């Protein structure tokens, strides 16, 4: 199988019909060179132009894009991987389709000709593609079910424009650069901008599981896959469910191992990456190469010893790299360039470095991402369990003693104990709210009161009564017909996973020309997991319960007992030391007023409180700093 990790872009001047400027198309495509440094190609058909950058692994000539059918009717640019390509190829050949290459790109062309918009039901993979139908004068855009691959588009200037990354669209003179106030509010609330919005008013993102068909001057959107369609609860008993999960995850890993080049794996030593590597060891001959990042410095929690112990136990060819504050800070400018929307999830930093490390030896990596969202692995999913126990405390004791005591706890992720304190305080913030409100407290970085203080009067006027948590509320409510846990999982699958987790994995890995495959996001596994009863996934305080029991033979006791710990950079320390000069300038009254988005009095106050150790505002200040760095880099 040929991995086709790429960057795509193009546009269709549907209103004017003017010919595409080839030099401009080449310039926009060049902005995606980091996604595909080995090959490039352009296709122009009057007012329609397609551009492609390719990371070639085998058969460079056979996989060249844009790819056109022999009759000249269909042309495609494709970023991604179709894992069941061989199965589909055999089926299509039995129907009389003739292949000229070994490429899964060609399979997409045959599928479209055979099934039209019904083609997506046949695909197992990750993708973003644009397909031009010359005879119908129609342009089809599509994004994979879970949103592993990005796809931006715009209808500005009488032109349908699209690209894998926003930076390519910023090369086009008809794309405006005005920031979307609603997207800014969402970023401040969740750390990212989720589809269908983008940070710019003129640009939108295709939703995961969505396609756009543009014909006769009209754009038609179709949601060909929706997580909500898979919520009917299965009647399978627990032992049957365990067997099915084991079969599905094993099949998913096997699919993603298909490659003509060696495939490695990220290994953190946690449950998900350990399972992926364990299955790889059973499915391949010889040792598996694994990659981990360690951290040194104040406030950094280092999981490298756990990863090294797991690698030793599994007999992998393990590679590590240890970074400290200077390396992490050195990466920030490059990260701001690659993350061409504001993105304040600091865990992008380790993904940046582990991708850089892995690319020195392999081009393809498997990761354990998605396991927490699919099988309820995050500590936040325990919130309802602990909240019910919290309410059992007699009210006078609870409100008079326990609540004040909990509010006095410090917030940090530097040690497992401090991480527990942080989680407890998050739980307390949901006290007195309904189940949806309690879920939102785990995700909101700025609640409505904080947003009111932070946002400038002009920004608040533009926002009106817009609620940046509305997309999360809508997703949670749709899943709540089952139970609160399923509601939270659905919201995380359709919002947080593509907006946060998959964004950082795609941008940081593609910066280093690395293809990352995610076995836990095989749609067959996701659909089955959605149908499972909540108690199969969360059994008391036992997160990912059924995943652990299904693979009990592959998970050592010490791993099952170890508490989950997220990554956190020592931002409070950096802001007072390594980043202080930059922060002083960015948070100055003059700088804040010149942008006009935020209230300078509020920004100045929290900055002074932070410097004086009166109160820590680590994440708040980091969100503001990232947004300012993004503006300076891209606008």
GROMACS .gro file of N, CA and C in nm, residues 382-528:
model
  441
  382UNK      N    1  -1.521   1.058   3.511
  382UNK     CA    2  -1.553   1.015   3.647
  382UNK      C    3  -1.627   1.123   3.726
  383UNK      N    4  -1.644   1.239   3.664
  383UNK     CA    5  -1.703   1.351   3.735
  383UNK      C    6  -1.838   1.321   3.796
  384UNK      N    7  -1.926   1.256   3.720
  384UNK     CA    8  -2.060   1.226   3.773
  384UNK      C    9  -2.053   1.129   3.889
  385UNK      N   10  -1.961   1.032   3.882
  385UNK     CA   11  -1.944   0.935   3.992
  385UNK      C   12  -1.905   1.008   4.120
  386UNK      N   13  -1.804   1.094   4.110
  386UNK     CA   14  -1.757   1.164   4.229
  386UNK      C   15  -1.858   1.269   4.276
  387UNK      N   16  -1.930   1.329   4.182
  387UNK     CA   17  -2.027   1.430   4.222
  387UNK      C   18  -2.141   1.368   4.302
  388UNK      N   19  -2.184   1.249   4.263
  388UNK     CA   20  -2.289   1.181   4.341
  388UNK      C   21  -2.241   1.151   4.482
  389UNK      N   22  -2.116   1.110   4.495
  389UNK     CA   23  -2.060   1.084   4.628
  389UNK      C   24  -2.047   1.215   4.707
  390UNK      N   25  -2.010   1.320   4.638
  390UNK     CA   26  -1.996   1.451   4.702
  390UNK      C   27  -2.129   1.496   4.762
  391UNK      N   28  -2.239   1.472   4.691
  391UNK     CA   29  -2.371   1.514   4.738
  391UNK      C   30  -2.420   1.434   4.858
  392UNK      N   31  -2.356   1.321   4.886
  392UNK     CA   32  -2.396   1.241   5.003
  392UNK      C   33  -2.346   1.303   5.134
  393UNK      N   34  -2.250   1.393   5.125
  393UNK     CA   35  -2.200   1.460   5.246
  393UNK      C   36  -2.312   1.549   5.300
  394UNK      N   37  -2.339   1.543   5.430
  394UNK     CA   38  -2.444   1.629   5.487
  394UNK      C   39  -2.424   1.775   5.446
  395UNK      N   40  -2.531   1.840   5.408
  395UNK     CA   41  -2.522   1.974   5.350
  395UNK      C   42  -2.444   2.073   5.436
  396UNK      N   43  -2.470   2.083   5.569
  396UNK     CA   44  -2.394   2.181   5.648
  396UNK      C   45  -2.243   2.155   5.643
  397UNK      N   46  -2.204   2.028   5.651
  397UNK     CA   47  -2.062   1.995   5.644
  397UNK      C   48  -2.008   2.021   5.504
  398UNK      N   49  -2.087   1.985   5.403
  398UNK     CA   50  -2.043   2.001   5.264
  398UNK      C   51  -2.021   2.148   5.229
  399UNK      N   52  -2.122   2.231   5.257
  399UNK     CA   53  -2.115   2.371   5.216
  399UNK      C   54  -2.031   2.455   5.311
  400UNK      N   55  -2.027   2.417   5.438
  400UNK     CA   56  -1.956   2.500   5.535
  400UNK      C   57  -1.810   2.466   5.551
  401UNK      N   58  -1.773   2.341   5.523
  401UNK     CA   59  -1.635   2.298   5.546
  401UNK      C   60  -1.569   2.246   5.419
  402UNK      N   61  -1.633   2.150   5.353
  402UNK     CA   62  -1.569   2.081   5.240
  402UNK      C   63  -1.548   2.175   5.121
  403UNK      N   64  -1.652   2.250   5.084
  403UNK     CA   65  -1.640   2.338   4.968
  403UNK      C   66  -1.531   2.444   4.988
  404UNK      N   67  -1.528   2.516   5.101
  404UNK     CA   68  -1.418   2.612   5.121
  404UNK      C   69  -1.280   2.546   5.120
  405UNK      N   70  -1.271   2.427   5.177
  405UNK     CA   71  -1.143   2.357   5.179
  405UNK      C   72  -1.098   2.321   5.038
  406UNK      N   73  -1.190   2.270   4.956
  406UNK     CA   74  -1.155   2.233   4.820
  406UNK      C   75  -1.115   2.354   4.737
  407UNK      N   76  -1.182   2.465   4.760
  407UNK     CA   77  -1.150   2.586   4.684
  407UNK      C   78  -1.012   2.638   4.717
  408UNK      N   79  -0.960   2.602   4.832
  408UNK     CA   80  -0.827   2.649   4.873
  408UNK      C   81  -0.715   2.562   4.817
  409UNK      N   82  -0.748   2.451   4.752
  409UNK     CA   83  -0.645   2.363   4.699
  409UNK      C   84  -0.568   2.430   4.586
  410UNK      N   85  -0.438   2.405   4.574
  410UNK     CA   86  -0.360   2.461   4.463
  410UNK      C   87  -0.395   2.391   4.332
  411UNK      N   88  -0.369   2.460   4.220
  411UNK     CA   89  -0.393   2.402   4.088
  411UNK      C   90  -0.261   2.389   4.015
  412UNK      N   91  -0.226   2.265   3.978
  412UNK     CA   92  -0.104   2.240   3.905
  412UNK      C   93  -0.111   2.098   3.852
  413UNK      N   94  -0.027   2.067   3.750
  413UNK     CA   95  -0.019   1.930   3.699
  413UNK      C   96   0.124   1.877   3.714
  414UNK      N   97   0.200   1.939   3.803
  414UNK     CA   98   0.341   1.904   3.815
  414UNK      C   99   0.364   1.766   3.875
  415UNK      N  100   0.273   1.720   3.959
  415UNK     CA  101   0.286   1.587   4.021
  415UNK      C  102   0.149   1.520   4.017
  416UNK      N  103   0.145   1.387   4.032
  416UNK     CA  104   0.014   1.319   4.036
  416UNK      C  105  -0.078   1.373   4.145
  417UNK      N  106  -0.023   1.407   4.263
  417UNK     CA  107  -0.106   1.460   4.371
  417UNK      C  108  -0.167   1.594   4.333
  418UNK      N  109  -0.084   1.684   4.280
  418UNK     CA  110  -0.135   1.815   4.240
  418UNK      C  111  -0.235   1.803   4.125
  419UNK      N  112  -0.215   1.704   4.038
  419UNK     CA  113  -0.312   1.681   3.931
  419UNK      C  114  -0.447   1.641   3.988
  420UNK      N  115  -0.446   1.562   4.096
  420UNK     CA  116  -0.573   1.525   4.161
  420UNK      C  117  -0.641   1.647   4.223
  421UNK      N  118  -0.561   1.735   4.282
  421UNK     CA  119  -0.617   1.859   4.336
  421UNK      C  120  -0.684   1.939   4.223
  422UNK      N  121  -0.616   1.949   4.110
  422UNK     CA  122  -0.670   2.026   3.998
  422UNK      C  123  -0.802   1.967   3.950
  423UNK      N  124  -0.808   1.835   3.937
  423UNK     CA  125  -0.931   1.769   3.893
  423UNK      C  126  -1.044   1.792   3.995
  424UNK      N  127  -1.009   1.790   4.124
  424UNK     CA  128  -1.110   1.810   4.228
  424UNK      C  129  -1.170   1.951   4.219
  425UNK      N  130  -1.086   2.050   4.194
  425UNK     CA  131  -1.136   2.186   4.183
  425UNK      C  132  -1.224   2.204   4.059
  426UNK      N  133  -1.189   2.133   3.952
  426UNK     CA  134  -1.276   2.137   3.834
  426UNK      C  135  -1.413   2.079   3.866
  427UNK      N  136  -1.412   1.969   3.941
  427UNK     CA  137  -1.538   1.907   3.982
  427UNK      C  138  -1.622   2.006   4.062
  428UNK      N  139  -1.559   2.080   4.150
  428UNK     CA  140  -1.630   2.174   4.235
  428UNK      C  141  -1.694   2.286   4.154
  429UNK      N  142  -1.630   2.326   4.044
  429UNK     CA  143  -1.686   2.435   3.964
  429UNK      C  144  -1.822   2.399   3.903
  430UNK      N  145  -1.850   2.269   3.893
  430UNK     CA  146  -1.979   2.228   3.841
  430UNK      C  147  -2.086   2.213   3.947
  431UNK      N  148  -2.051   2.240   4.071
  431UNK     CA  149  -2.145   2.222   4.182
  431UNK      C  150  -2.267   2.312   4.163
  432UNK      N  151  -2.385   2.252   4.171
  432UNK     CA  152  -2.509   2.327   4.157
  432UNK      C  153  -2.560   2.336   4.015
  433UNK      N  154  -2.485   2.286   3.917
  433UNK     CA  155  -2.529   2.289   3.778
  433UNK      C  156  -2.588   2.153   3.738
  434UNK      N  157  -2.659   2.149   3.624
  434UNK     CA  158  -2.712   2.022   3.577
  434UNK      C  159  -2.600   1.942   3.511
  435UNK      N  160  -2.633   1.822   3.461
  435UNK     CA  161  -2.530   1.732   3.406
  435UNK      C  162  -2.457   1.796   3.290
  436UNK      N  163  -2.529   1.866   3.202
  436UNK     CA  164  -2.464   1.936   3.091
  436UNK      C  165  -2.372   2.045   3.144
  437UNK      N  166  -2.418   2.122   3.239
  437UNK     CA  167  -2.336   2.227   3.297
  437UNK      C  168  -2.211   2.173   3.362
  438UNK      N  169  -2.224   2.059   3.430
  438UNK     CA  170  -2.106   1.998   3.493
  438UNK      C  171  -2.007   1.949   3.388
  439UNK      N  172  -2.057   1.897   3.277
  439UNK     CA  173  -1.968   1.856   3.167
  439UNK      C  174  -1.892   1.976   3.113
  440UNK      N  175  -1.961   2.087   3.094
  440UNK     CA  176  -1.897   2.205   3.037
  440UNK      C  177  -1.788   2.261   3.128
  441UNK      N  178  -1.801   2.244   3.259
  441UNK     CA  179  -1.698   2.297   3.348
  441UNK      C  180  -1.564   2.230   3.325
  442UNK      N  181  -1.564   2.108   3.273
  442UNK     CA  182  -1.437   2.040   3.245
  442UNK      C  183  -1.370   2.096   3.120
  443UNK      N  184  -1.446   2.165   3.035
  443UNK     CA  185  -1.394   2.208   2.906
  443UNK      C  186  -1.376   2.359   2.895
  444UNK      N  187  -1.458   2.436   2.966
  444UNK     CA  188  -1.451   2.581   2.954
  444UNK      C  189  -1.326   2.636   3.021
  445UNK      N  190  -1.240   2.702   2.945
  445UNK     CA  191  -1.126   2.771   3.003
  445UNK      C  192  -1.169   2.909   3.052
  446UNK      N  193  -1.264   2.971   2.981
  446UNK     CA  194  -1.327   3.096   3.025
  446UNK      C  195  -1.477   3.070   3.036
  447UNK      N  196  -1.533   3.086   3.153
  447UNK     CA  197  -1.679   3.076   3.164
  447UNK      C  198  -1.739   3.211   3.124
  448UNK      N  199  -1.871   3.221   3.127
  448UNK     CA  200  -1.938   3.342   3.077
  448UNK      C  201  -1.897   3.466   3.156
  449UNK      N  202  -1.877   3.452   3.287
  449UNK     CA  203  -1.837   3.567   3.368
  449UNK      C  204  -1.697   3.615   3.330
  450UNK      N  205  -1.605   3.521   3.311
  450UNK     CA  206  -1.468   3.557   3.273
  450UNK      C  207  -1.466   3.619   3.133
  451UNK      N  208  -1.546   3.563   3.042
  451UNK     CA  209  -1.550   3.620   2.907
  451UNK      C  210  -1.602   3.764   2.911
  452UNK      N  211  -1.699   3.789   2.996
  452UNK     CA  212  -1.754   3.924   3.008
  452UNK      C  213  -1.648   4.023   3.056
  453UNK      N  214  -1.560   3.978   3.144
  453UNK     CA  215  -1.452   4.065   3.192
  453UNK      C  216  -1.342   4.080   3.088
  454UNK      N  217  -1.311   3.972   3.018
  454UNK     CA  218  -1.199   3.973   2.924
  454UNK      C  219  -1.231   4.046   2.795
  455UNK      N  220  -1.346   4.021   2.738
  455UNK     CA  221  -1.377   4.073   2.605
  455UNK      C  222  -1.400   4.224   2.610
  456UNK      N  223  -1.353   4.292   2.507
  456UNK     CA  224  -1.374   4.437   2.496
  456UNK      C  225  -1.522   4.464   2.468
  457UNK      N  226  -1.562   4.588   2.489
  457UNK     CA  227  -1.702   4.625   2.463
  457UNK      C  228  -1.738   4.602   2.317
  458UNK      N  229  -1.645   4.634   2.227
  458UNK     CA  230  -1.675   4.617   2.084
  458UNK      C  231  -1.690   4.470   2.048
  459UNK      N  232  -1.607   4.384   2.106
  459UNK     CA  233  -1.621   4.241   2.079
  459UNK      C  234  -1.753   4.189   2.134
  460UNK      N  235  -1.790   4.233   2.253
  460UNK     CA  236  -1.918   4.188   2.310
  460UNK      C  237  -2.036   4.234   2.225
  461UNK      N  238  -2.026   4.354   2.168
  461UNK     CA  239  -2.135   4.400   2.081
  461UNK      C  240  -2.145   4.313   1.956
  462UNK      N  241  -2.031   4.278   1.899
  462UNK     CA  242  -2.033   4.193   1.780
  462UNK      C  243  -2.087   4.054   1.811
  463UNK      N  244  -2.056   4.003   1.929
  463UNK     CA  245  -2.101   3.869   1.965
  463UNK      C  246  -2.250   3.866   1.999
  464UNK      N  247  -2.303   3.976   2.051
  464UNK     CA  248  -2.442   3.977   2.091
  464UNK      C  249  -2.468   3.870   2.196
  465UNK      N  250  -2.569   3.787   2.171
  465UNK     CA  251  -2.602   3.682   2.267
  465UNK      C  252  -2.541   3.547   2.228
  466UNK      N  253  -2.441   3.549   2.139
  466UNK     CA  254  -2.379   3.423   2.096
  466UNK      C  255  -2.311   3.352   2.213
  467UNK      N  256  -2.335   3.223   2.224
  467UNK     CA  257  -2.276   3.140   2.329
  467UNK      C  258  -2.173   3.047   2.265
  468UNK      N  259  -2.044   3.066   2.293
  468UNK     CA  260  -1.942   2.982   2.229
  468UNK      C  261  -1.946   2.836   2.271
  469UNK      N  262  -2.022   2.805   2.376
  469UNK     CA  263  -2.037   2.664   2.413
  469UNK      C  264  -2.153   2.598   2.339
  470UNK      N  265  -2.223   2.672   2.253
  470UNK     CA  266  -2.341   2.617   2.185
  470UNK      C  267  -2.312   2.490   2.106
  471UNK      N  268  -2.200   2.481   2.030
  471UNK     CA  269  -2.174   2.356   1.958
  471UNK      C  270  -2.156   2.237   2.052
  472UNK      N  271  -2.089   2.258   2.165
  472UNK     CA  272  -2.073   2.151   2.263
  472UNK      C  273  -2.207   2.114   2.325
  473UNK      N  274  -2.288   2.215   2.356
  473UNK     CA  275  -2.419   2.189   2.415
  473UNK      C  276  -2.506   2.107   2.319
  474UNK      N  277  -2.502   2.144   2.192
  474UNK     CA  278  -2.583   2.074   2.093
  474UNK      C  279  -2.540   1.928   2.081
  475UNK      N  280  -2.409   1.904   2.075
  475UNK     CA  281  -2.360   1.766   2.062
  475UNK      C  282  -2.392   1.685   2.187
  476UNK      N  283  -2.373   1.745   2.305
  476UNK     CA  284  -2.401   1.673   2.430
  476UNK      C  285  -2.549   1.638   2.439
  477UNK      N  286  -2.634   1.734   2.407
  477UNK     CA  287  -2.779   1.712   2.417
  477UNK      C  288  -2.824   1.602   2.322
  478UNK      N  289  -2.765   1.597   2.203
  478UNK     CA  290  -2.802   1.492   2.108
  478UNK      C  291  -2.768   1.354   2.160
  479UNK      N  292  -2.655   1.343   2.232
  479UNK     CA  293  -2.616   1.213   2.288
  479UNK      C  294  -2.683   1.179   2.418
  480UNK      N  295  -2.751   1.276   2.479
  480UNK     CA  296  -2.809   1.256   2.611
  480UNK      C  297  -2.933   1.168   2.609
  481UNK      N  298  -2.982   1.132   2.490
  481UNK     CA  299  -3.096   1.041   2.487
  481UNK      C  300  -3.058   0.904   2.541
  482UNK      N  301  -2.930   0.876   2.551
  482UNK     CA  302  -2.884   0.752   2.612
  482UNK      C  303  -2.856   0.771   2.761
  483UNK      N  304  -2.755   0.851   2.793
  483UNK     CA  305  -2.713   0.873   2.931
  483UNK      C  306  -2.606   0.982   2.931
  484UNK      N  307  -2.574   1.041   3.048
  484UNK     CA  308  -2.476   1.151   3.052
  484UNK      C  309  -2.337   1.111   3.001
  485UNK      N  310  -2.292   0.988   3.028
  485UNK     CA  311  -2.160   0.948   2.980
  485UNK      C  312  -2.158   0.943   2.828
  486UNK      N  313  -2.258   0.881   2.767
  486UNK     CA  314  -2.263   0.875   2.621
  486UNK      C  315  -2.272   1.015   2.563
  487UNK      N  316  -2.348   1.104   2.628
  487UNK     CA  317  -2.357   1.242   2.582
  487UNK      C  318  -2.220   1.308   2.580
  488UNK      N  319  -2.142   1.287   2.686
  488UNK     CA  320  -2.008   1.346   2.692
  488UNK      C  321  -1.916   1.286   2.586
  489UNK      N  322  -1.924   1.155   2.565
  489UNK     CA  323  -1.840   1.089   2.465
  489UNK      C  324  -1.874   1.139   2.325
  490UNK      N  325  -2.002   1.153   2.296
  490UNK     CA  326  -2.042   1.203   2.164
  490UNK      C  327  -1.990   1.345   2.144
  491UNK      N  328  -2.007   1.431   2.244
  491UNK     CA  329  -1.959   1.569   2.232
  491UNK      C  330  -1.809   1.573   2.210
  492UNK      N  331  -1.736   1.489   2.280
  492UNK     CA  332  -1.591   1.487   2.264
  492UNK      C  333  -1.550   1.430   2.128
  493UNK      N  334  -1.624   1.331   2.079
  493UNK     CA  335  -1.593   1.272   1.949
  493UNK      C  336  -1.614   1.371   1.835
  494UNK      N  337  -1.721   1.449   1.842
  494UNK     CA  338  -1.754   1.535   1.729
  494UNK      C  339  -1.697   1.676   1.743
  495UNK      N  340  -1.652   1.716   1.864
  495UNK     CA  341  -1.595   1.849   1.883
  495UNK      C  342  -1.448   1.844   1.923
  496UNK      N  343  -1.421   1.794   2.044
  496UNK     CA  344  -1.285   1.799   2.095
  496UNK      C  345  -1.186   1.714   2.017
  497UNK      N  346  -1.228   1.596   1.973
  497UNK     CA  347  -1.135   1.508   1.902
  497UNK      C  348  -1.084   1.571   1.773
  498UNK      N  349  -1.172   1.613   1.679
  498UNK     CA  350  -1.120   1.675   1.556
  498UNK      C  351  -1.064   1.814   1.578
  499UNK      N  352  -1.123   1.891   1.670
  499UNK     CA  353  -1.080   2.029   1.688
  499UNK      C  354  -0.949   2.042   1.761
  500UNK      N  355  -0.923   1.951   1.855
  500UNK     CA  356  -0.805   1.960   1.940
  500UNK      C  357  -0.707   1.847   1.910
  501UNK      N  358  -0.742   1.725   1.951
  501UNK     CA  359  -0.649   1.613   1.944
  501UNK      C  360  -0.597   1.588   1.802
  502UNK      N  361  -0.686   1.575   1.705
  502UNK     CA  362  -0.644   1.541   1.569
  502UNK      C  363  -0.578   1.658   1.499
  503UNK      N  364  -0.614   1.780   1.538
  503UNK     CA  365  -0.548   1.897   1.480
  503UNK      C  366  -0.400   1.900   1.517
  504UNK      N  367  -0.370   1.880   1.644
  504UNK     CA  368  -0.229   1.886   1.685
  504UNK      C  369  -0.151   1.770   1.625
  505UNK      N  370  -0.212   1.651   1.616
  505UNK     CA  371  -0.142   1.537   1.559
  505UNK      C  372  -0.113   1.561   1.411
  506UNK      N  373  -0.212   1.609   1.337
  506UNK     CA  374  -0.191   1.633   1.194
  506UNK      C  375  -0.087   1.741   1.170
  507UNK      N  376  -0.099   1.856   1.236
  507UNK     CA  377  -0.008   1.966   1.206
  507UNK      C  378   0.134   1.937   1.253
  508UNK      N  379   0.149   1.880   1.372
  508UNK     CA  380   0.284   1.856   1.423
  508UNK      C  381   0.353   1.742   1.348
  509UNK      N  382   0.281   1.639   1.310
  509UNK     CA  383   0.343   1.528   1.236
  509UNK      C  384   0.375   1.570   1.093
  510UNK      N  385   0.284   1.642   1.028
  510UNK     CA  386   0.310   1.684   0.890
  510UNK      C  387   0.421   1.787   0.883
  511UNK      N  388   0.444   1.861   0.991
  511UNK     CA  389   0.559   1.952   0.993
  511UNK      C  390   0.688   1.874   0.970
  512UNK      N  391   0.691   1.749   1.014
  512UNK     CA  392   0.811   1.666   1.001
  512UNK      C  393   0.793   1.555   0.897
  513UNK      N  394   0.696   1.575   0.805
  513UNK     CA  395   0.674   1.480   0.695
  513UNK      C  396   0.649   1.339   0.745
  514UNK      N  397   0.571   1.326   0.850
  514UNK     CA  398   0.543   1.197   0.912
  514UNK      C  399   0.395   1.165   0.900
  515UNK      N  400   0.364   1.043   0.858
  515UNK     CA  401   0.225   0.998   0.850
  515UNK      C  402   0.187   0.927   0.979
  516UNK      N  403   0.081   0.974   1.044
  516UNK     CA  404   0.033   0.912   1.168
  516UNK      C  405  -0.101   0.843   1.141
  517UNK      N  406  -0.108   0.716   1.180
  517UNK     CA  407  -0.231   0.637   1.164
  517UNK      C  408  -0.286   0.606   1.303
  518UNK      N  409  -0.418   0.608   1.316
  518UNK     CA  410  -0.482   0.604   1.448
  518UNK      C  411  -0.579   0.485   1.456
  519UNK      N  412  -0.533   0.369   1.503
  519UNK     CA  413  -0.618   0.249   1.505
  519UNK      C  414  -0.748   0.263   1.584
  520UNK      N  415  -0.748   0.340   1.692
  520UNK     CA  416  -0.869   0.352   1.773
  520UNK      C  417  -0.980   0.428   1.701
  521UNK      N  418  -0.950   0.492   1.588
  521UNK     CA  419  -1.051   0.567   1.516
  521UNK      C  420  -1.100   0.495   1.391
  522UNK      N  421  -1.074   0.367   1.380
  522UNK     CA  422  -1.140   0.287   1.276
  522UNK      C  423  -1.291   0.300   1.300
  523UNK      N  424  -1.366   0.337   1.197
  523UNK     CA  425  -1.508   0.366   1.218
  523UNK      C  426  -1.586   0.244   1.265
  524UNK      N  427  -1.541   0.125   1.230
  524UNK     CA  428  -1.610   0.004   1.277
  524UNK      C  429  -1.600  -0.007   1.429
  525UNK      N  430  -1.482   0.022   1.482
  525UNK     CA  431  -1.462   0.017   1.627
  525UNK      C  432  -1.538   0.129   1.697
  526UNK      N  433  -1.534   0.248   1.641
  526UNK     CA  434  -1.604   0.362   1.701
  526UNK      C  435  -1.754   0.336   1.705
  527UNK      N  436  -1.809   0.288   1.595
  527UNK     CA  437  -1.953   0.262   1.590
  527UNK      C  438  -1.994   0.157   1.692
  528UNK      N  439  -1.914   0.052   1.704
  528UNK     CA  440  -1.949  -0.053   1.800
  528UNK      C  441  -1.937   0.000   1.943
   0.00000   0.00000   0.00000
